[in-house]
JSON list of C-alpha atoms in Angstrom, two decimals:
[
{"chain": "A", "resi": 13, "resn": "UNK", "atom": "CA", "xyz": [86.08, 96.23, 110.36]},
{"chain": "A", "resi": 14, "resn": "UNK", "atom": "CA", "xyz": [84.62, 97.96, 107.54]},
{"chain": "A", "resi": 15, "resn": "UNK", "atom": "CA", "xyz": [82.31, 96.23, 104.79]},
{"chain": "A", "resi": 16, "resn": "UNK", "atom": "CA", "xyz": [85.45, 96.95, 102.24]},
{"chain": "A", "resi": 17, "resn": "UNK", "atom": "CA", "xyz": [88.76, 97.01, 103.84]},
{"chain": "A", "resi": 18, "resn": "UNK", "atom": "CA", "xyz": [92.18, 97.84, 102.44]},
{"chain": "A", "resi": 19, "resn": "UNK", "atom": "CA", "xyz": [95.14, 96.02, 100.76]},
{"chain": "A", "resi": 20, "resn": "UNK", "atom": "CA", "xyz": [95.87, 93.03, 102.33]},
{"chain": "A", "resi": 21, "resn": "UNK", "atom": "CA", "xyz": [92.68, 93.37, 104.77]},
{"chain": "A", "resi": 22, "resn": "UNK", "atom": "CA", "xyz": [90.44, 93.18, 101.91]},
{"chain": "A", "resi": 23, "resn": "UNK", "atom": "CA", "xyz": [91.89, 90.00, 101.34]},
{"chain": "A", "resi": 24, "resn": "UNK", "atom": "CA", "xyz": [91.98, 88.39, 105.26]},
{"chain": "A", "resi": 25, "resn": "UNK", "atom": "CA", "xyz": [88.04, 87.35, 105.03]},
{"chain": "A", "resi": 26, "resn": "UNK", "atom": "CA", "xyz": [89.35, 84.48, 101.94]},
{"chain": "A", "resi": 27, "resn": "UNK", "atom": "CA", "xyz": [92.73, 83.96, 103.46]},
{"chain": "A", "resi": 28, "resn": "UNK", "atom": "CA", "xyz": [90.56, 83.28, 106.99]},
{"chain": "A", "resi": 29, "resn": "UNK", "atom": "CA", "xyz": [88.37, 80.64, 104.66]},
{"chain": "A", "resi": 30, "resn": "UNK", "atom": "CA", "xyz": [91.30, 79.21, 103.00]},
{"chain": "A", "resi": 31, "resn": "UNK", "atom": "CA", "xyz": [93.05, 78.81, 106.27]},
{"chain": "A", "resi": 32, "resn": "UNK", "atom": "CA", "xyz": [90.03, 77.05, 107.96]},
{"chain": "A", "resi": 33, "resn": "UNK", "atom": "CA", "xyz": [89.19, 74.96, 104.60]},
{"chain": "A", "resi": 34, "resn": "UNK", "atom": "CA", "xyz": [93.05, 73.92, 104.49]},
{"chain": "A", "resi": 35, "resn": "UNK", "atom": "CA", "xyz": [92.86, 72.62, 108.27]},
{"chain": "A", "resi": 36, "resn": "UNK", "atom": "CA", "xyz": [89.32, 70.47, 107.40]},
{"chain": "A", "resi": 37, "resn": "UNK", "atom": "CA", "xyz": [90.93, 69.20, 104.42]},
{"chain": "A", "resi": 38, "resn": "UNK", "atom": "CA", "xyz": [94.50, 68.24, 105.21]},
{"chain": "A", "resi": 39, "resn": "UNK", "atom": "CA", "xyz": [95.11, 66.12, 108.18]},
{"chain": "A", "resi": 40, "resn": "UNK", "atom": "CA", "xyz": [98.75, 65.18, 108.88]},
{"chain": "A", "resi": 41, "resn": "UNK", "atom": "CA", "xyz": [99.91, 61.28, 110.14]},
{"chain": "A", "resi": 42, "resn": "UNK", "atom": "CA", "xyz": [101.79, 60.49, 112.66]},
{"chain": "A", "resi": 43, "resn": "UNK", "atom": "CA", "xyz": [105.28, 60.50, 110.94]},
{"chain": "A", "resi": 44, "resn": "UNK", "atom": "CA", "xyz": [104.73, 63.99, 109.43]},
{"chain": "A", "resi": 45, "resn": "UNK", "atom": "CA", "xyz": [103.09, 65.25, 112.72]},
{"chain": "A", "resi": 46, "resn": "UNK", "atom": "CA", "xyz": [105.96, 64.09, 114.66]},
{"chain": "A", "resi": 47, "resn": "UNK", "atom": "CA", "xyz": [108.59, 65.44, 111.45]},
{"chain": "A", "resi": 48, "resn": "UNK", "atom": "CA", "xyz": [106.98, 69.09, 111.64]},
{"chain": "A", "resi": 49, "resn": "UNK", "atom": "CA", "xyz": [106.94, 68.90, 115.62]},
{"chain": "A", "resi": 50, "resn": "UNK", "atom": "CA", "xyz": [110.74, 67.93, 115.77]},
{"chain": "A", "resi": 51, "resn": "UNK", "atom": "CA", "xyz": [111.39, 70.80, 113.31]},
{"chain": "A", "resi": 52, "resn": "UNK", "atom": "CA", "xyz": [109.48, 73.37, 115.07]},
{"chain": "A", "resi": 53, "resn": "UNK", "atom": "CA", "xyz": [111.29, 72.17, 118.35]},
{"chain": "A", "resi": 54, "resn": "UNK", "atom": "CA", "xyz": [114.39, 72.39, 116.85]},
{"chain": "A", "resi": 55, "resn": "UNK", "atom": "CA", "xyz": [114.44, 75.74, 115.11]},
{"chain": "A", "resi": 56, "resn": "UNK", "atom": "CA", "xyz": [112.40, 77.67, 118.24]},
{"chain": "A", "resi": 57, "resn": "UNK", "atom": "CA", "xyz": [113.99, 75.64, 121.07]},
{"chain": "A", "resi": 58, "resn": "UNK", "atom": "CA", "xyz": [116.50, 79.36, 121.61]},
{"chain": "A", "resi": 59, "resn": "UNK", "atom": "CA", "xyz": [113.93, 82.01, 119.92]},
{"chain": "A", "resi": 60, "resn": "UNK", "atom": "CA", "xyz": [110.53, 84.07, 120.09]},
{"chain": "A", "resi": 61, "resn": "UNK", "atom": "CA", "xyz": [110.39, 84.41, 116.10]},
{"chain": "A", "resi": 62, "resn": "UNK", "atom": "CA", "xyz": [111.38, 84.34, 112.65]},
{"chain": "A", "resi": 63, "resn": "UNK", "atom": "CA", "xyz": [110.96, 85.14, 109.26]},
{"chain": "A", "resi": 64, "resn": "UNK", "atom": "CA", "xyz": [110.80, 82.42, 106.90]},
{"chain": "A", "resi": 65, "resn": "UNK", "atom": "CA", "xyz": [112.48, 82.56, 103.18]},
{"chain": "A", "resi": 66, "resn": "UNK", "atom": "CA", "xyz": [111.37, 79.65, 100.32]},
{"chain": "A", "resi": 67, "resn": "UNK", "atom": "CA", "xyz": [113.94, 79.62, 97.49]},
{"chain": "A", "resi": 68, "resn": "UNK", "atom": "CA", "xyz": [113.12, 77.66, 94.64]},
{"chain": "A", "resi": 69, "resn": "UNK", "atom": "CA", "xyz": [115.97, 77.27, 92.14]},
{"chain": "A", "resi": 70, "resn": "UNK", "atom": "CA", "xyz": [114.56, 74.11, 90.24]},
{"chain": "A", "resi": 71, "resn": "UNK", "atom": "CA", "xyz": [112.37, 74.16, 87.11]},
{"chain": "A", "resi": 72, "resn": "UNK", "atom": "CA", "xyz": [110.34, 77.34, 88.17]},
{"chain": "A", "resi": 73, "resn": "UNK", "atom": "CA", "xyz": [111.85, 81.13, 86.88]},
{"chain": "A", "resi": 74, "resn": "UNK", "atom": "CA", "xyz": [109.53, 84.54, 87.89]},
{"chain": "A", "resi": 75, "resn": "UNK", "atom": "CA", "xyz": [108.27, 85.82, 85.15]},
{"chain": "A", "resi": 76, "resn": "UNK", "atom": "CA", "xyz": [108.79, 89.44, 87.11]},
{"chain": "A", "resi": 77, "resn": "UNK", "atom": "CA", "xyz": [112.64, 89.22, 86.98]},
{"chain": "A", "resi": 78, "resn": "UNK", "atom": "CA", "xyz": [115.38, 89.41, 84.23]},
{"chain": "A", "resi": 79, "resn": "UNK", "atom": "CA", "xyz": [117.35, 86.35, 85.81]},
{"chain": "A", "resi": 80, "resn": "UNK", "atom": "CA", "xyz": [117.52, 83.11, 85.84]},
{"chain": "A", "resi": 81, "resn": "UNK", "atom": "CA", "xyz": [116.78, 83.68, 89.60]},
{"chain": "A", "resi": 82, "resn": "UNK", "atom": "CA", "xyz": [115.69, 86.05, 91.91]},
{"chain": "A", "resi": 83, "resn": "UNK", "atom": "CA", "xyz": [119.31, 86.89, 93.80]},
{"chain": "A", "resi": 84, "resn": "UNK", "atom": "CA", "xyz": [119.82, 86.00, 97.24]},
{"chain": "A", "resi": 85, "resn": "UNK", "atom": "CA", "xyz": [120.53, 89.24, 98.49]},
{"chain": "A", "resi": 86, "resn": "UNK", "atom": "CA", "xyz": [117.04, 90.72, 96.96]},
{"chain": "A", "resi": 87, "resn": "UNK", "atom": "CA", "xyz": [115.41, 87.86, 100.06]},
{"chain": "A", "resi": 88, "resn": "UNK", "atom": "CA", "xyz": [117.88, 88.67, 102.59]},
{"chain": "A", "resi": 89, "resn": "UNK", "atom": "CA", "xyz": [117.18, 92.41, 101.81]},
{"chain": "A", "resi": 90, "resn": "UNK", "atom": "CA", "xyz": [113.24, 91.64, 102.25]},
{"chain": "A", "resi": 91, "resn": "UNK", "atom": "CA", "xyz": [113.43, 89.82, 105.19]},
{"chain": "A", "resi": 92, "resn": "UNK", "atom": "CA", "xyz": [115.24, 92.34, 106.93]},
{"chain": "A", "resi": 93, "resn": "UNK", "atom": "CA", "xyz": [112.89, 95.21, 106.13]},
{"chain": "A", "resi": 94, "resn": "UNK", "atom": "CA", "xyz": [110.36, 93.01, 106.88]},
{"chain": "A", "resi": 95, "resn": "UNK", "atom": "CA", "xyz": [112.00, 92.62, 110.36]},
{"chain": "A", "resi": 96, "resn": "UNK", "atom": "CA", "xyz": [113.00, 96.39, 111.13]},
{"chain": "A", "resi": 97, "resn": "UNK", "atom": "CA", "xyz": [109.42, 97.44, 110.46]},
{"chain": "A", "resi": 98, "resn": "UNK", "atom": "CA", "xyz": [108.12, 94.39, 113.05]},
{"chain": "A", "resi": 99, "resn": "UNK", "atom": "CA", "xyz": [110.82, 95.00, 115.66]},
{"chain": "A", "resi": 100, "resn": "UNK", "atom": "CA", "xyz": [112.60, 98.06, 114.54]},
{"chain": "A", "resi": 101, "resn": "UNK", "atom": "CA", "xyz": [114.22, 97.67, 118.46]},
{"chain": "A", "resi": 102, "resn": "UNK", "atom": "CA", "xyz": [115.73, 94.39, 117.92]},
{"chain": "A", "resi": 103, "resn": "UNK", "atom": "CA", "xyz": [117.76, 95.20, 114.09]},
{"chain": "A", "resi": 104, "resn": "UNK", "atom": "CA", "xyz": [120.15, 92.14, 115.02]},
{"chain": "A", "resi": 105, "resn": "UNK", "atom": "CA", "xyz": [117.59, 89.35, 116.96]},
{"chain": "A", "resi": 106, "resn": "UNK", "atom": "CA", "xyz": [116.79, 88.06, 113.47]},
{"chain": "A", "resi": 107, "resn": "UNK", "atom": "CA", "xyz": [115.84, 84.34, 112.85]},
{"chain": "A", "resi": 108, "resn": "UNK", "atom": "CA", "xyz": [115.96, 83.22, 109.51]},
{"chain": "A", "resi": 109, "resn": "UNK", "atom": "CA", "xyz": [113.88, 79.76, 108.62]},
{"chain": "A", "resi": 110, "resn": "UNK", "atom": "CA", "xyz": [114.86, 79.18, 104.68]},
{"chain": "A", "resi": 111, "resn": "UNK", "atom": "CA", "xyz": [113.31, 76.56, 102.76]},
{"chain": "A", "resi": 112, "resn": "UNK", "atom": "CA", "xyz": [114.78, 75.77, 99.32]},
{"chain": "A", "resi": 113, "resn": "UNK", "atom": "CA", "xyz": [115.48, 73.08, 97.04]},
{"chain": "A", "resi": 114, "resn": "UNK", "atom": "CA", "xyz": [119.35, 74.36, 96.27]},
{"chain": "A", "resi": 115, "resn": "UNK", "atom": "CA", "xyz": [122.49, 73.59, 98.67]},
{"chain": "A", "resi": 116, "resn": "UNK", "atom": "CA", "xyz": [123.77, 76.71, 95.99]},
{"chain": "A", "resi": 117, "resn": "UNK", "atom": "CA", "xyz": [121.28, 79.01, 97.86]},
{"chain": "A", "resi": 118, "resn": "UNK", "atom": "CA", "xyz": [121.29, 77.85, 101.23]},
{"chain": "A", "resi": 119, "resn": "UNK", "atom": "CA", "xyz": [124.94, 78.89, 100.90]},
{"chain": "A", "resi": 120, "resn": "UNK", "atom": "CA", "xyz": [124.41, 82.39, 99.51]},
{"chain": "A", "resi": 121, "resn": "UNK", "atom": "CA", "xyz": [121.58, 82.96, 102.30]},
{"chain": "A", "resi": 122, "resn": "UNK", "atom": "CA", "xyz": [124.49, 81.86, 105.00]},
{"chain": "A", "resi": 123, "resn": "UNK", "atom": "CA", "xyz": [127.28, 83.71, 103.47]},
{"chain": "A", "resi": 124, "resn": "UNK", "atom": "CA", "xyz": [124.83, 87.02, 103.42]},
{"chain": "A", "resi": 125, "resn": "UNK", "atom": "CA", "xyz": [123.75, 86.68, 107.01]},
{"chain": "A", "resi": 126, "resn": "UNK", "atom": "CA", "xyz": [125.86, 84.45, 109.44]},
{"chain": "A", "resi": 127, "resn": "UNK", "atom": "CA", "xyz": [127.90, 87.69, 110.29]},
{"chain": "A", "resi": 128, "resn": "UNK", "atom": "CA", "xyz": [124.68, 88.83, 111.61]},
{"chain": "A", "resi": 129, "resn": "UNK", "atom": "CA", "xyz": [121.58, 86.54, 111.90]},
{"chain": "A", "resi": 130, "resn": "UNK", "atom": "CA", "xyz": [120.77, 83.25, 112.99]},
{"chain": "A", "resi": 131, "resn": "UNK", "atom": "CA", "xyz": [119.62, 80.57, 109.96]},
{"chain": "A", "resi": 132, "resn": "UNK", "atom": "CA", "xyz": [118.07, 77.34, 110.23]},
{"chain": "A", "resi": 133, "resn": "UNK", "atom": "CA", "xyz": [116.98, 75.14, 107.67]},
{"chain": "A", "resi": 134, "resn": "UNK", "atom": "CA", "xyz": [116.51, 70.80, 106.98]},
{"chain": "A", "resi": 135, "resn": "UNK", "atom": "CA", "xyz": [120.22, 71.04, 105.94]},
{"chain": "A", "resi": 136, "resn": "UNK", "atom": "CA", "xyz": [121.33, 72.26, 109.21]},
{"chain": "A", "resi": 137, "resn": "UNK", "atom": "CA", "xyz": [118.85, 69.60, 111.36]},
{"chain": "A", "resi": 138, "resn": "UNK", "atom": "CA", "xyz": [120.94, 68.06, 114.76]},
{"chain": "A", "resi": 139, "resn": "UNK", "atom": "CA", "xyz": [118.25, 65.46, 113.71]},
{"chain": "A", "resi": 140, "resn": "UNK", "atom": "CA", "xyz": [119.31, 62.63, 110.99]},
{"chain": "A", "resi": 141, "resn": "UNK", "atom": "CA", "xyz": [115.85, 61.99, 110.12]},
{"chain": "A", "resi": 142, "resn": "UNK", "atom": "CA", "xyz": [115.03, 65.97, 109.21]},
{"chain": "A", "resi": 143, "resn": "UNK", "atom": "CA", "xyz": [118.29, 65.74, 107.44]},
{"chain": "A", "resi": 144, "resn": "UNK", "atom": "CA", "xyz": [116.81, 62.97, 105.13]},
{"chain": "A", "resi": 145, "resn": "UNK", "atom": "CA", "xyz": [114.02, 65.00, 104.09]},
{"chain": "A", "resi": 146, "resn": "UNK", "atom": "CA", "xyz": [116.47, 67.65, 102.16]},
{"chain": "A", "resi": 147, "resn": "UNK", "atom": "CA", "xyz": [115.70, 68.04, 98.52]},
{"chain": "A", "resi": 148, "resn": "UNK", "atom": "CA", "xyz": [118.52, 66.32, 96.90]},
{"chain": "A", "resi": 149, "resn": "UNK", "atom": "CA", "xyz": [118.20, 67.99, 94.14]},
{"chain": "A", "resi": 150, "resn": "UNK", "atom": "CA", "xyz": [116.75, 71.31, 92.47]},
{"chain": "A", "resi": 151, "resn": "UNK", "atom": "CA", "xyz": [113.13, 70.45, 92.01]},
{"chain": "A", "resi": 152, "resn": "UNK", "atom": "CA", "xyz": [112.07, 69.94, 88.47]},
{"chain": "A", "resi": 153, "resn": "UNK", "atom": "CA", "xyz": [108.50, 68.42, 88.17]},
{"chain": "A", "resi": 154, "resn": "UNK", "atom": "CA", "xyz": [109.34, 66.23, 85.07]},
{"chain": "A", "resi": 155, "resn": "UNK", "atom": "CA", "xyz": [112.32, 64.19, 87.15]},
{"chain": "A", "resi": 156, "resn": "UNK", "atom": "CA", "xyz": [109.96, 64.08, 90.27]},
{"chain": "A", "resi": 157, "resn": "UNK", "atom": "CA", "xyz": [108.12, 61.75, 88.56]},
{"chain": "A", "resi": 158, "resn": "UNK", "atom": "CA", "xyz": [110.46, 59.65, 87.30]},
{"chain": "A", "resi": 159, "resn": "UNK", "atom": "CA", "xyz": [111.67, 59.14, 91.01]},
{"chain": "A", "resi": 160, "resn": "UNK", "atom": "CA", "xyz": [111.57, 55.90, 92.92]},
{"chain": "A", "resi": 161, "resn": "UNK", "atom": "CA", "xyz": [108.29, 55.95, 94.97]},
{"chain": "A", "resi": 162, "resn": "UNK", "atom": "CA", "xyz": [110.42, 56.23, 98.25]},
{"chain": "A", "resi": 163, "resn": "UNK", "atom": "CA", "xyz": [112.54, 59.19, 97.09]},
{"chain": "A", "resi": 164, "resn": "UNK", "atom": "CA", "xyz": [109.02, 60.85, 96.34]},
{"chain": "A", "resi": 165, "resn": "UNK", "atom": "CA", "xyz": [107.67, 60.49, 99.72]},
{"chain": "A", "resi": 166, "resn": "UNK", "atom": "CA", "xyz": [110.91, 61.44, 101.33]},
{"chain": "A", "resi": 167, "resn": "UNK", "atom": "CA", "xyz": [110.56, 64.68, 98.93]},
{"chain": "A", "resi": 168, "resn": "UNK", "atom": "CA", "xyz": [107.27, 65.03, 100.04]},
{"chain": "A", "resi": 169, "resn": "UNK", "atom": "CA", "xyz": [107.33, 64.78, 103.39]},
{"chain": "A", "resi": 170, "resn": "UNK", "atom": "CA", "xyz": [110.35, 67.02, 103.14]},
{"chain": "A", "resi": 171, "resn": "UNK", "atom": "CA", "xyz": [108.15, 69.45, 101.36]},
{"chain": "A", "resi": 172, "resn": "UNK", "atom": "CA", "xyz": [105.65, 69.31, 104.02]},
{"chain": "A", "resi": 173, "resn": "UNK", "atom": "CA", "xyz": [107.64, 70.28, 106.44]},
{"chain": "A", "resi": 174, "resn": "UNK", "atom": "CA", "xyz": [108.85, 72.89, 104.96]},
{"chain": "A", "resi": 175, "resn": "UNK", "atom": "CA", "xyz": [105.40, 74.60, 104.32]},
{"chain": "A", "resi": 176, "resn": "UNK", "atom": "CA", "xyz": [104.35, 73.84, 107.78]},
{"chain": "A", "resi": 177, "resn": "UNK", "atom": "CA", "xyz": [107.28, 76.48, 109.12]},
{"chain": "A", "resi": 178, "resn": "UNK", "atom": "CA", "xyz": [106.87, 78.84, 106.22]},
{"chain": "A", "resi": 179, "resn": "UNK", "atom": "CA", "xyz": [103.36, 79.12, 106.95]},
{"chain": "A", "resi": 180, "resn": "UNK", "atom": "CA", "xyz": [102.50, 78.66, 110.48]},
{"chain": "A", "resi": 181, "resn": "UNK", "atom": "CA", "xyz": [100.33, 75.47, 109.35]},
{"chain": "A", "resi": 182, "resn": "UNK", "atom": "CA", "xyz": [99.45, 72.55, 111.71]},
{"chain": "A", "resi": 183, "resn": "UNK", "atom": "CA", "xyz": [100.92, 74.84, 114.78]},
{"chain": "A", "resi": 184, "resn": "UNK", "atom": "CA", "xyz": [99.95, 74.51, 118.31]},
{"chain": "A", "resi": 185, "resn": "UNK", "atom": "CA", "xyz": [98.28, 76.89, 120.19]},
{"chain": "A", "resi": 186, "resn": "UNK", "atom": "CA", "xyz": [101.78, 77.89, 121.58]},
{"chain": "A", "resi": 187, "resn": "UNK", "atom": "CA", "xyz": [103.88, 77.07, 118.48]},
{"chain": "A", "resi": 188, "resn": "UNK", "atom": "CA", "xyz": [105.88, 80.13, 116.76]},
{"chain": "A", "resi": 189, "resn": "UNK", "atom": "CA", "xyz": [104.83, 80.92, 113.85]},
{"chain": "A", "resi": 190, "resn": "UNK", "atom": "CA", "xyz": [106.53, 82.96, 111.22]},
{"chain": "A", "resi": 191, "resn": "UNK", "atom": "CA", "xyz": [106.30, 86.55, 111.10]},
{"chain": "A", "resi": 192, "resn": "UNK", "atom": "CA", "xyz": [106.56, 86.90, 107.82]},
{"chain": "A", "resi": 193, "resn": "UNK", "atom": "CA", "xyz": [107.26, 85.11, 104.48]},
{"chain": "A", "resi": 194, "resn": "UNK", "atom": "CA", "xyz": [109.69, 85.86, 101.46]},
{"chain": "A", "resi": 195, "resn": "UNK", "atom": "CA", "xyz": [109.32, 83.86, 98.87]},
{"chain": "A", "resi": 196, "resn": "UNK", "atom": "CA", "xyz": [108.95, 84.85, 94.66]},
{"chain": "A", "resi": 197, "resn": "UNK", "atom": "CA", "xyz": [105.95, 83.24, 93.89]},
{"chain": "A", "resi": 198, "resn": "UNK", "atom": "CA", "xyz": [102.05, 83.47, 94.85]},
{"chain": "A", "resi": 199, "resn": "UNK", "atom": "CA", "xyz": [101.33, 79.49, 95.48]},
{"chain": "A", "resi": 200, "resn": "UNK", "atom": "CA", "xyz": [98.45, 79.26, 96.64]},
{"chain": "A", "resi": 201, "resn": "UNK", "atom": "CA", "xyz": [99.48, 77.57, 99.99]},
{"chain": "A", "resi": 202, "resn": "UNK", "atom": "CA", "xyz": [102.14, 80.64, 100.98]},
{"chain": "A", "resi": 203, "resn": "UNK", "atom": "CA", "xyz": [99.19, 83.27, 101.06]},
{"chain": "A", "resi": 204, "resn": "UNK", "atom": "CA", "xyz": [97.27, 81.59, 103.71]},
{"chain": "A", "resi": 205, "resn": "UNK", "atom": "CA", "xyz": [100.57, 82.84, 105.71]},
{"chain": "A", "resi": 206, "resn": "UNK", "atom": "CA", "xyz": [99.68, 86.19, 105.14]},
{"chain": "A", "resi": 207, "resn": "UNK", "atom": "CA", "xyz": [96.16, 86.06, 107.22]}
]
């Protein structure tokens, strides 16, 4: 590779640091080991890959857009560039992982692709306990901690389960990870998906 490489490769030497640091740094318990597992079970027990989507409709608006929020159809739209140009021979084999804290845009997600993709998310778990880890409510950092200790780590470990299939984070050797991420903002945690 050359000293000074392009776009997004002139960016893999911090995302391959960040990646590495993140894995030294964060180890996961049992619980949330066995929580992320079940998920990843779950969602890739009948396919070879996905895009993920993280929709955040709680206290956080993108300064880039006019809205309150960033439509539905504008991450639906994204992810299925994103999937022609990764299997342009496959238009209709699309996954869809979506992590959000808003039943209100789960529901737009599933109304603009069950004709046509398959979407999994916490809501839709077969499993009770993944079920239990569903944001209850639109995140908004100034309730969060007014929360009951419990709700908090429910949220949290929700949260971490999330991130691990919107990133690819804690995976097995042969654990799917996603193909790509949509999401509206630059946390620091969803660019170590793009290495």
């Amino acid at each position: 590779m050359a000293v000074y490489g392009h776009q997004l490769n002139r960016l893999k030497p911090l995302f391959k640091f960040s990646e590495e640091s993140f894995y030294k740094t964060i180890h996961l318990n049992e619980k949330n080991t066995r929580l992320v597992q079940g998920a990843r079970s779950e969602l890739l027990s009948d396919v070879d890959s996905y895009i993920a989507l993280h929709l955040r409709r709680g206290d956080r608006k993108p300064t880039f857009y006019k809205g309150d929020h960033v439509p539905a159809e504008l991450f639906v739209e994204a992810a299925a560039a994103s999937w022609s140009r990764l299997r342009p021979d496959e238009p209709d084999n699309l996954t869809l992982f979506v992590a959000t804290d808003s039943v209100t845009a789960l529901r737009e997600i599933i109304d603009l692709t069950s004709a046509r993709y398959r979407t999994f998310s916490l809501f839709h778990s077969a499993n009770e306990e993944l079920r239990a880890l569903v944001s209850p409510r639109e995140y908004v950092q100034k309730e969060f901690d007014l929360l009951d200790v419990e709700e908090r780590i429910q949220s949290t470990r929700g949260m971490i389960v999330d991130f691990a299939l919107l990133s690819g984070m804690w995976a097995e050797e042969d654990d799917l990870v996603p193909q790509a991420l949509v999401c509206t903002f630059r946390y620091a945690e969803f660019l170590l998906s793009d290495s």
